PDB file of C-alpha atoms in Angstrom:
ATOM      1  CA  UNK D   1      -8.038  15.619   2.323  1.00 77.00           C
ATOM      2  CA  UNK D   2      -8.451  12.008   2.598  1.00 84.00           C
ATOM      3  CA  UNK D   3      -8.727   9.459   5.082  1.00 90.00           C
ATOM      4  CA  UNK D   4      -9.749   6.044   5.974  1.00 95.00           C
ATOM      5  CA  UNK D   5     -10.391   4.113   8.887  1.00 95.00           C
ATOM      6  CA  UNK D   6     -11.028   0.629   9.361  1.00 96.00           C
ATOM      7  CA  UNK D   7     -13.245  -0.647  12.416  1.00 93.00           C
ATOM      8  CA  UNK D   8     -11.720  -3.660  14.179  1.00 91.00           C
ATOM      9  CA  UNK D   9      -7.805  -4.184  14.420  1.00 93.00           C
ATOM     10  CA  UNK D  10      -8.723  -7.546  14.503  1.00 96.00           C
ATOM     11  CA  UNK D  11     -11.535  -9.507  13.582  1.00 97.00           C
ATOM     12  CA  UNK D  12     -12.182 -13.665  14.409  1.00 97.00           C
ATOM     13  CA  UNK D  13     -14.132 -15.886  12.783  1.00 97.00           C
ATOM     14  CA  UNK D  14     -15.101 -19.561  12.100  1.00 97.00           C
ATOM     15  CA  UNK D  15     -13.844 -21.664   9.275  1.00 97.00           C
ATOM     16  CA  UNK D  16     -17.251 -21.435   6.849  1.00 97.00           C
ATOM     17  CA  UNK D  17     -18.595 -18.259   8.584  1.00 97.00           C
ATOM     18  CA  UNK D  18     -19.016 -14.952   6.803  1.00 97.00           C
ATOM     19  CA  UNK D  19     -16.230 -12.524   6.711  1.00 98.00           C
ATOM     20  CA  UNK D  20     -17.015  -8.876   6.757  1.00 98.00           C
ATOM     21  CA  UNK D  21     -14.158  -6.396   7.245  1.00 98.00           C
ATOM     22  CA  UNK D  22     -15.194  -2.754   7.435  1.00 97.00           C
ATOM     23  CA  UNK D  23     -14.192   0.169   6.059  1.00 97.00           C
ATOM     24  CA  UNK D  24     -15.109   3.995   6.293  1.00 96.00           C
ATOM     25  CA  UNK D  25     -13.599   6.735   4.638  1.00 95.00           C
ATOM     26  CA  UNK D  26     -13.606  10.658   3.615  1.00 91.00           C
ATOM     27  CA  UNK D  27     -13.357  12.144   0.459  1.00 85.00           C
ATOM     28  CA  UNK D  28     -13.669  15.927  -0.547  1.00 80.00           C
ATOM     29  CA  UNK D  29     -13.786  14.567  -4.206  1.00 80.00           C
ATOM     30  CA  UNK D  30     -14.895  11.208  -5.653  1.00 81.00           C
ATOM     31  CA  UNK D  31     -12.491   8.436  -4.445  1.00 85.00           C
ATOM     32  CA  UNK D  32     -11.093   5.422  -5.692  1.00 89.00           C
ATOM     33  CA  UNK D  33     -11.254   2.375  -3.295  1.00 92.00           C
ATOM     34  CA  UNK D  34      -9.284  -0.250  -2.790  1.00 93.00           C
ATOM     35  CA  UNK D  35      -8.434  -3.599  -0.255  1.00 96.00           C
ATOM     36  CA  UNK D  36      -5.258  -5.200  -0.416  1.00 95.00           C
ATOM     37  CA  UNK D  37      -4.046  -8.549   1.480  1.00 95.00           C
ATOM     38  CA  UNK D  38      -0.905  -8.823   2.819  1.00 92.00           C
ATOM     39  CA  UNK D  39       0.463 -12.239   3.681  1.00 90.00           C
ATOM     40  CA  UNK D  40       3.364 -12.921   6.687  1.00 84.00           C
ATOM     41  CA  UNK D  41       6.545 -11.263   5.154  1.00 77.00           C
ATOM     42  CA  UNK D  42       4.931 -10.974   1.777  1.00 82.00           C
ATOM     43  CA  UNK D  43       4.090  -7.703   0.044  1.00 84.00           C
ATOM     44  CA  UNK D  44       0.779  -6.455  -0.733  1.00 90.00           C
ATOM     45  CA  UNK D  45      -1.069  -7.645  -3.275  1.00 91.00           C
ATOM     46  CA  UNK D  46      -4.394  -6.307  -4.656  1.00 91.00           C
ATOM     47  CA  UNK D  47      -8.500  -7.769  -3.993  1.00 95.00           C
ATOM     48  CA  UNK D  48     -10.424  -5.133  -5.367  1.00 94.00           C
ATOM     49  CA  UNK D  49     -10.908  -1.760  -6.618  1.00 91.00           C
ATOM     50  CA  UNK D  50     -13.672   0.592  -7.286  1.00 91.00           C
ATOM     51  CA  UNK D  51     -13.778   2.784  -9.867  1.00 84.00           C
ATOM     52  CA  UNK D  52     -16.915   4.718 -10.008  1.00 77.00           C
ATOM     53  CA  UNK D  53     -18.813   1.726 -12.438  1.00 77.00           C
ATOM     54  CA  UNK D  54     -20.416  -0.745 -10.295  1.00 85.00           C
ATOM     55  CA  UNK D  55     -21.046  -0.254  -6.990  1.00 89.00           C
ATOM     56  CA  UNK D  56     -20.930  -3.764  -6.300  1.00 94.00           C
ATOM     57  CA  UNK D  57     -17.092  -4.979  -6.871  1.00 94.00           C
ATOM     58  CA  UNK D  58     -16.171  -8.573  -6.985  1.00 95.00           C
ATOM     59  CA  UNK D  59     -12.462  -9.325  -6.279  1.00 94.00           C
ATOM     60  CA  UNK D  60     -10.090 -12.390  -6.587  1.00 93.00           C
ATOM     61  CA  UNK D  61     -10.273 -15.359  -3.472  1.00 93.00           C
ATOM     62  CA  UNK D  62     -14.301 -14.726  -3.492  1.00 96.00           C
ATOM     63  CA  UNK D  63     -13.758 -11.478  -1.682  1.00 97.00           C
ATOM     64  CA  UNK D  64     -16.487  -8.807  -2.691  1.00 97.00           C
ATOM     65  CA  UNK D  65     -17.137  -5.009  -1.530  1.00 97.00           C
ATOM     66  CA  UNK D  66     -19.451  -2.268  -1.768  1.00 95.00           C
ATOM     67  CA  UNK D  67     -18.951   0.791  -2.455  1.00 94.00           C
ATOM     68  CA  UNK D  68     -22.212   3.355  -0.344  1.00 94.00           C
ATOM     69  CA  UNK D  69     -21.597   6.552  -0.637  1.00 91.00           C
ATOM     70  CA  UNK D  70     -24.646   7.742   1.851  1.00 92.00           C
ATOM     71  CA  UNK D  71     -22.754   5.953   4.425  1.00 94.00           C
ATOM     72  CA  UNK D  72     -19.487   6.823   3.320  1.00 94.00           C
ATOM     73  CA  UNK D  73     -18.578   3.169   3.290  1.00 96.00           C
ATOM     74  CA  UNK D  74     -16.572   0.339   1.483  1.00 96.00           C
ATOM     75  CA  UNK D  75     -16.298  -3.257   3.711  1.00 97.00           C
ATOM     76  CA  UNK D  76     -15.377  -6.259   2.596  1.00 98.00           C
ATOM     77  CA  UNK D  77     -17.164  -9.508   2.638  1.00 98.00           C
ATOM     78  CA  UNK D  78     -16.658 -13.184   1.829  1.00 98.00           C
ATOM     79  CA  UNK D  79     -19.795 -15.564   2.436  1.00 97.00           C
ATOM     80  CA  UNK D  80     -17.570 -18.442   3.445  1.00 97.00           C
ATOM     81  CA  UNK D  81     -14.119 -18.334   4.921  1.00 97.00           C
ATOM     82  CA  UNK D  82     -11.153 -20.329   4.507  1.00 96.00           C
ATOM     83  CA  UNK D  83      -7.978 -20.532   6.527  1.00 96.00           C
ATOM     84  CA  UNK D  84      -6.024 -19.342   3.768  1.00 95.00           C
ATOM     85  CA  UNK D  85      -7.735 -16.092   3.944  1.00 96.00           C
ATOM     86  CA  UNK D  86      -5.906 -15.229   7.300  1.00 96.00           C
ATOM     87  CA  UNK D  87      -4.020 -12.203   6.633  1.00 96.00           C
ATOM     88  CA  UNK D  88      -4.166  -8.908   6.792  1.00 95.00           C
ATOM     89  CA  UNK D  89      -6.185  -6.467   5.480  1.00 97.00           C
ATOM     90  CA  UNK D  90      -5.712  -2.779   4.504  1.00 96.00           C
ATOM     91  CA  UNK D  91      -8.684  -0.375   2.988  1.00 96.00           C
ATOM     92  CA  UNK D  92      -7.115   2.398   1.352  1.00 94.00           C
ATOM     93  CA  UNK D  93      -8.320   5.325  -0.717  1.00 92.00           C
ATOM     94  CA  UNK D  94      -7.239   7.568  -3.422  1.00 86.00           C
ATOM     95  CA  UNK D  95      -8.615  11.213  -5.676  1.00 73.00           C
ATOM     96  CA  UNK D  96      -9.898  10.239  -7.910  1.00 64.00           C
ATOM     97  CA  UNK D  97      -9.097  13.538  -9.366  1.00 66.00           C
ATOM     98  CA  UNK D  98      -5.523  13.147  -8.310  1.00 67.00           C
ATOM     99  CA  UNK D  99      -2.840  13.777 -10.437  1.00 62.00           C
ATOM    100  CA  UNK D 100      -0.526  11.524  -8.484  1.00 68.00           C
ATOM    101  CA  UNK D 101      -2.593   8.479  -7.558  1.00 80.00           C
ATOM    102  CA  UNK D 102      -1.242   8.041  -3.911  1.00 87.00           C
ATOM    103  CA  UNK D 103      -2.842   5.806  -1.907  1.00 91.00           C
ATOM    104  CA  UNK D 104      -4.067   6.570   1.823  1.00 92.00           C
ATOM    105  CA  UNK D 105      -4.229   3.458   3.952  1.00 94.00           C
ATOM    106  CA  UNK D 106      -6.342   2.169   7.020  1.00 95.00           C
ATOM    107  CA  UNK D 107      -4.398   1.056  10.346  1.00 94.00           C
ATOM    108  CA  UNK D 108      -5.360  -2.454   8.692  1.00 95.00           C
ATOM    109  CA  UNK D 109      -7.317  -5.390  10.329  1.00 96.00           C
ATOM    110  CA  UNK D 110      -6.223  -9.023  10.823  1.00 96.00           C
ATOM    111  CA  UNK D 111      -8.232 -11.556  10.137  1.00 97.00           C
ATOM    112  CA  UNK D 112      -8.195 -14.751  11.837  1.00 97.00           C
ATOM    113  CA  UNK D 113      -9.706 -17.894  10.846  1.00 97.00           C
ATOM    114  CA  UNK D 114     -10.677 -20.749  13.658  1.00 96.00           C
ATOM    115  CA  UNK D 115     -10.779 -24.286  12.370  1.00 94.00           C
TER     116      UNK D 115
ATOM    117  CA  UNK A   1       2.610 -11.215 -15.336  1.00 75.00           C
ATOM    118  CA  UNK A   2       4.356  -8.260 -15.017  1.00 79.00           C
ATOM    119  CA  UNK A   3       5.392  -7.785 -11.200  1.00 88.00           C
ATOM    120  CA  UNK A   4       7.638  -4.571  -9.338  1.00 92.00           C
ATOM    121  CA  UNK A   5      10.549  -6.245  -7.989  1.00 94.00           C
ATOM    122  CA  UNK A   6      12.531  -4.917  -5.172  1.00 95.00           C
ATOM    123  CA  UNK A   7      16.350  -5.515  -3.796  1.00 95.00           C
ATOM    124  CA  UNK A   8      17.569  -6.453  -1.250  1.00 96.00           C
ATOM    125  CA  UNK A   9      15.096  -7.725   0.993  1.00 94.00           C
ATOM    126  CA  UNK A  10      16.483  -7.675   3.927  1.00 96.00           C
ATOM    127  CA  UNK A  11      19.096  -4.824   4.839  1.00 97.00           C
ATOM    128  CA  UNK A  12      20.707  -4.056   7.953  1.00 97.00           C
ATOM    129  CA  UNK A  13      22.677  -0.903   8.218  1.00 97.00           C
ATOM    130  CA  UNK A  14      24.228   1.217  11.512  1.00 97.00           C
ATOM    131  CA  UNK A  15      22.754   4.216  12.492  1.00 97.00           C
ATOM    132  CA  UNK A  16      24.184   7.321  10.535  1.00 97.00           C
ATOM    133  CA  UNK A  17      24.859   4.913   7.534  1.00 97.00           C
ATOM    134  CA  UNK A  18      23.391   5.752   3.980  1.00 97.00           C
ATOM    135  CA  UNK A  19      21.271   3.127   2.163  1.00 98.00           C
ATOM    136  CA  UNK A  20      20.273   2.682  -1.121  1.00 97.00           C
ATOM    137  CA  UNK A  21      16.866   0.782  -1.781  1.00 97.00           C
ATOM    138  CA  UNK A  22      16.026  -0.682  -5.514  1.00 97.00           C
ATOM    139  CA  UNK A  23      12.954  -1.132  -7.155  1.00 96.00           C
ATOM    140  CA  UNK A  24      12.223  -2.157 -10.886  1.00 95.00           C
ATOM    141  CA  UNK A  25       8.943  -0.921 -11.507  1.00 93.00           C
ATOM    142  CA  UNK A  26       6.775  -2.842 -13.881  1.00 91.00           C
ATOM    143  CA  UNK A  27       7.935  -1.806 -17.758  1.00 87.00           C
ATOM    144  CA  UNK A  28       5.165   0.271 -19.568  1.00 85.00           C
ATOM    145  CA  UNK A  29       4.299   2.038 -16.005  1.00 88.00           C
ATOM    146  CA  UNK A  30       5.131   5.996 -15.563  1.00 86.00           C
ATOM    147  CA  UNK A  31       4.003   6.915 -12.060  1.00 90.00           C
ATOM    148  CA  UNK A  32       6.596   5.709  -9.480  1.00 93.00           C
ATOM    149  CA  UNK A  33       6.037   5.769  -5.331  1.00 95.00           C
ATOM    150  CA  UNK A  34       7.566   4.857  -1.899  1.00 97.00           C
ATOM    151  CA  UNK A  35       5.742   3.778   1.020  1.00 97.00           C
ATOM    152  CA  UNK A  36       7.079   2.328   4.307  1.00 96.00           C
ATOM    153  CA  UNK A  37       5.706   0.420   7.144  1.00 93.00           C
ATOM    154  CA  UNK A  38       6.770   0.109  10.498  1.00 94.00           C
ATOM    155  CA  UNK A  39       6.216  -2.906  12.207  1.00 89.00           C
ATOM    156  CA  UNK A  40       2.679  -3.356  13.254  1.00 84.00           C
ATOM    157  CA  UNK A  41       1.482  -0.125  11.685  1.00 87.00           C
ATOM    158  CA  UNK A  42      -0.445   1.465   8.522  1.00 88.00           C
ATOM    159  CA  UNK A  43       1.189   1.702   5.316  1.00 93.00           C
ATOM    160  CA  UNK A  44       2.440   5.464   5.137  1.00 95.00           C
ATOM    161  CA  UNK A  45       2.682   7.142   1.837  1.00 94.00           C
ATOM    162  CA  UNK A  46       6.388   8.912   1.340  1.00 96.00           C
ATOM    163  CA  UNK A  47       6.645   9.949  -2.035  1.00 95.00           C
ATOM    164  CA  UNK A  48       5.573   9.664  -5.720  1.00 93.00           C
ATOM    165  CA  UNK A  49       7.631  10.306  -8.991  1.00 92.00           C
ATOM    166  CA  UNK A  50       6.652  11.245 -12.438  1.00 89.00           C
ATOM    167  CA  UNK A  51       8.667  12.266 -15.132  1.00 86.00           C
ATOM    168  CA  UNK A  52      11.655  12.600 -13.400  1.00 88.00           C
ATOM    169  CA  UNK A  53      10.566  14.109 -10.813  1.00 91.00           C
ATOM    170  CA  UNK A  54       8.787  14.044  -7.279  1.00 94.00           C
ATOM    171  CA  UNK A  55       4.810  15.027  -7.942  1.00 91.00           C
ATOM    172  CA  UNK A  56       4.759  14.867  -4.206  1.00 91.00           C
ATOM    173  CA  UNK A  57       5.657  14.235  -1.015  1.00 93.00           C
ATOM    174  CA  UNK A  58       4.479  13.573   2.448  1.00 93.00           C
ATOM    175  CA  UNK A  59       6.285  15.251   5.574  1.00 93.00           C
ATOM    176  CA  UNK A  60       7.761  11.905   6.790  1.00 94.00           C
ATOM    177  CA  UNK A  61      10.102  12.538   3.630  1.00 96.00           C
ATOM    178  CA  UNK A  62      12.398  14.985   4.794  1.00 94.00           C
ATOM    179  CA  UNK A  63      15.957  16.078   3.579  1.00 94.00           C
ATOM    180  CA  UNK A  64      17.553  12.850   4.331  1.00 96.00           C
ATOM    181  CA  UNK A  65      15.556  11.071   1.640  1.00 97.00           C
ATOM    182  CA  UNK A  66      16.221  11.191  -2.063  1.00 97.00           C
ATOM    183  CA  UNK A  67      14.857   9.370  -4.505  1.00 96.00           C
ATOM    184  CA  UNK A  68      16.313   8.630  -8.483  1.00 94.00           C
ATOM    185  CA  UNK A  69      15.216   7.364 -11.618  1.00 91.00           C
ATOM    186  CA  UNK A  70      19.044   6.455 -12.997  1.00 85.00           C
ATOM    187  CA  UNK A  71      17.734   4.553 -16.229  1.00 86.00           C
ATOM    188  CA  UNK A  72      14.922   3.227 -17.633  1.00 76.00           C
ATOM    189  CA  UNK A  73      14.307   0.551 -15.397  1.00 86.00           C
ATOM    190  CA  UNK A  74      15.505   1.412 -11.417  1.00 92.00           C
ATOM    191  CA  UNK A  75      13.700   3.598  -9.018  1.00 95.00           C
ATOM    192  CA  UNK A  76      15.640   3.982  -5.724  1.00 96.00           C
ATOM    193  CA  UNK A  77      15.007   5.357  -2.436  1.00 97.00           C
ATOM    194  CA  UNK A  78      18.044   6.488  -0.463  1.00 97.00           C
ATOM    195  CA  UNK A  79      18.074   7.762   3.268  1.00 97.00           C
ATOM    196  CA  UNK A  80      21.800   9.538   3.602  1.00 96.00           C
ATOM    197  CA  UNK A  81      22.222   8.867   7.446  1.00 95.00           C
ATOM    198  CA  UNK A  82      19.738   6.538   8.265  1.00 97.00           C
ATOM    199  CA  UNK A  83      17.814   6.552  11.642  1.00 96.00           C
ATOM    200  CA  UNK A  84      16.272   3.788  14.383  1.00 96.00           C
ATOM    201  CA  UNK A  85      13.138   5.573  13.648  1.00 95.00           C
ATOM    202  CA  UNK A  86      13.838   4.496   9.838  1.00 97.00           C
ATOM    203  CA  UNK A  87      13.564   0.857  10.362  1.00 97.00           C
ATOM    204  CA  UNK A  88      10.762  -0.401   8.482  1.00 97.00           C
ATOM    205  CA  UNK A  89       9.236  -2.256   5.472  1.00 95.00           C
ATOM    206  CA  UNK A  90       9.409  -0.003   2.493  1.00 97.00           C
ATOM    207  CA  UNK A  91       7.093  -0.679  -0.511  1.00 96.00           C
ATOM    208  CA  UNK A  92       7.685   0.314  -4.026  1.00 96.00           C
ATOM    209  CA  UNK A  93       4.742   0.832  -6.114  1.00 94.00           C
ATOM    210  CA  UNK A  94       4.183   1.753  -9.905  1.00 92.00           C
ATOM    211  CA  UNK A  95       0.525   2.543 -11.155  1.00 86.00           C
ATOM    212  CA  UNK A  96      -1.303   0.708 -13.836  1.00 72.00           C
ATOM    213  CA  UNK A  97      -5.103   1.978 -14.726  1.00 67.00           C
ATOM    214  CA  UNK A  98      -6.871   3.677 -12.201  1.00 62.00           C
ATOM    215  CA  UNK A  99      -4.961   4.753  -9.623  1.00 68.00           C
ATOM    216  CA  UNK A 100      -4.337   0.911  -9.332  1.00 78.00           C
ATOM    217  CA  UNK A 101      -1.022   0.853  -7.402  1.00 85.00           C
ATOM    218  CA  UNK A 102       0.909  -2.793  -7.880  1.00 90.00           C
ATOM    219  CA  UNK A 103       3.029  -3.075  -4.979  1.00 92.00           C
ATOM    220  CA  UNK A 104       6.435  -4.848  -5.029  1.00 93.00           C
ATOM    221  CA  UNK A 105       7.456  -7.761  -2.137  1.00 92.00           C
ATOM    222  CA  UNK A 106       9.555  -4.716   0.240  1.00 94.00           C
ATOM    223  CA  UNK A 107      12.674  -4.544   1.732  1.00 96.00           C
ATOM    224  CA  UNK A 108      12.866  -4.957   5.533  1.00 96.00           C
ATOM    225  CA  UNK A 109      15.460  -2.029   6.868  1.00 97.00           C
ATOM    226  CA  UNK A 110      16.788  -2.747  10.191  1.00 97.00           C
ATOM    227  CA  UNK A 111      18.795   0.362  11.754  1.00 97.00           C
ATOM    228  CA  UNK A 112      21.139  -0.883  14.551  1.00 96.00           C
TER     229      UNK A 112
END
């Protein structure tokens, strides 16, 4: 069984400050990682994924993640933010070994960016 | 770029009422999925579809949910009598490489 959980339902920062979102999950088998953004009334759309390559995974908007498996984490980070990154933000995981790929999502945290 | 498109996106129905929720998955994809969201909460998986047929399903879909493949391009999600408990976003999904799910825009259900 998986599951994921995401510390922080929401999370505040400063126009130019760091961003780091956290996530946590558990895996009985190797997982695949993701975070996806989702946008007022939009859908979601896709940052990053890891795979089992690199550890360290670079996404789109400057976001970045990595994956520690001694600490069964995966949080997100962006060294400066903008206010186009408020949003929210869902971790999710999936089996790697899975022979239906479905995702397993955190409660999500929203970001919010302060001028 | 190839996207998964979904119609409508807005749909009010009465309680008891059957709906019928579209998706066109992105072309040269093979594994198919629901999720939903109720306002203000996770993203819950509901169901996946391969080959014609559900792979699995989570115990949120019960017997009032169905879902099709009826040609090469639609995937649809029906709820025969549909619930206030069923109001929600619902996602459509189809998976590239990966496990990497691409996620259509949803359609909003509201049950009155």
């Amino acid at each position: 069984a998986q599951s994921v959980t995401q510390l922080g339902s929401h999370v505040s920062v400063s126009e130019g400050a760091l961003v780091l979102l956290r996530c946590n999950y558990s895996s009985s088998v190797p997982p695949y990682l993701f975070w996806y953004v989702q946008y007022p009334n939009q859908g979601l759309q896709l940052l990053l994924k890891y795979t089992s390559a690199a550890t360290l995974v670079k996404g789109i908007n400057g976001f970045e993640a990595e994956f520690k498996k001694s600490e069964t984490s995966f949080h997100l980070t962006k060294p400066s933010a903008h206010m186009s990154d408020a949003a929210e933000y869902f971790c999710a995981v999936s089996a790697s070994s899975s022979n239906t790929g479905k995702l397993i999502f955190g409660q999500g945290t929203t970001l919010q960016v302060k001028p | 770029e190839p996207e998964v498109t979904q119609t409508p996106s807005h749909q009010v129905t009465q309680m008891g009422q059957e709906v019928i929720l579209r998706c066109v998955p992105i072309s040269n994809h093979l594994y198919f999925y629901w999720y939903r969201q109720i306002l203000g909460q996770k993203v819950e998986f509901l169901v996946s579809f391969y080959n014609n047929e559900i792979s699995e399903k989570s115990e949120i879909f019960d017997d009032q949910f169905s879902v099709e493949r009826p040609d090469g391009s639609n995937f649809t999600l029906k709820i025969r009598s549909t619930k206030l408990e069923d109001s929600a976003m619902y996602f459509c999904a189809s998976i590239g490489g990966y496990n990497e799910q691409f996620f259509g825009p949803g359609t909003r259900l509201t049950v009155l």
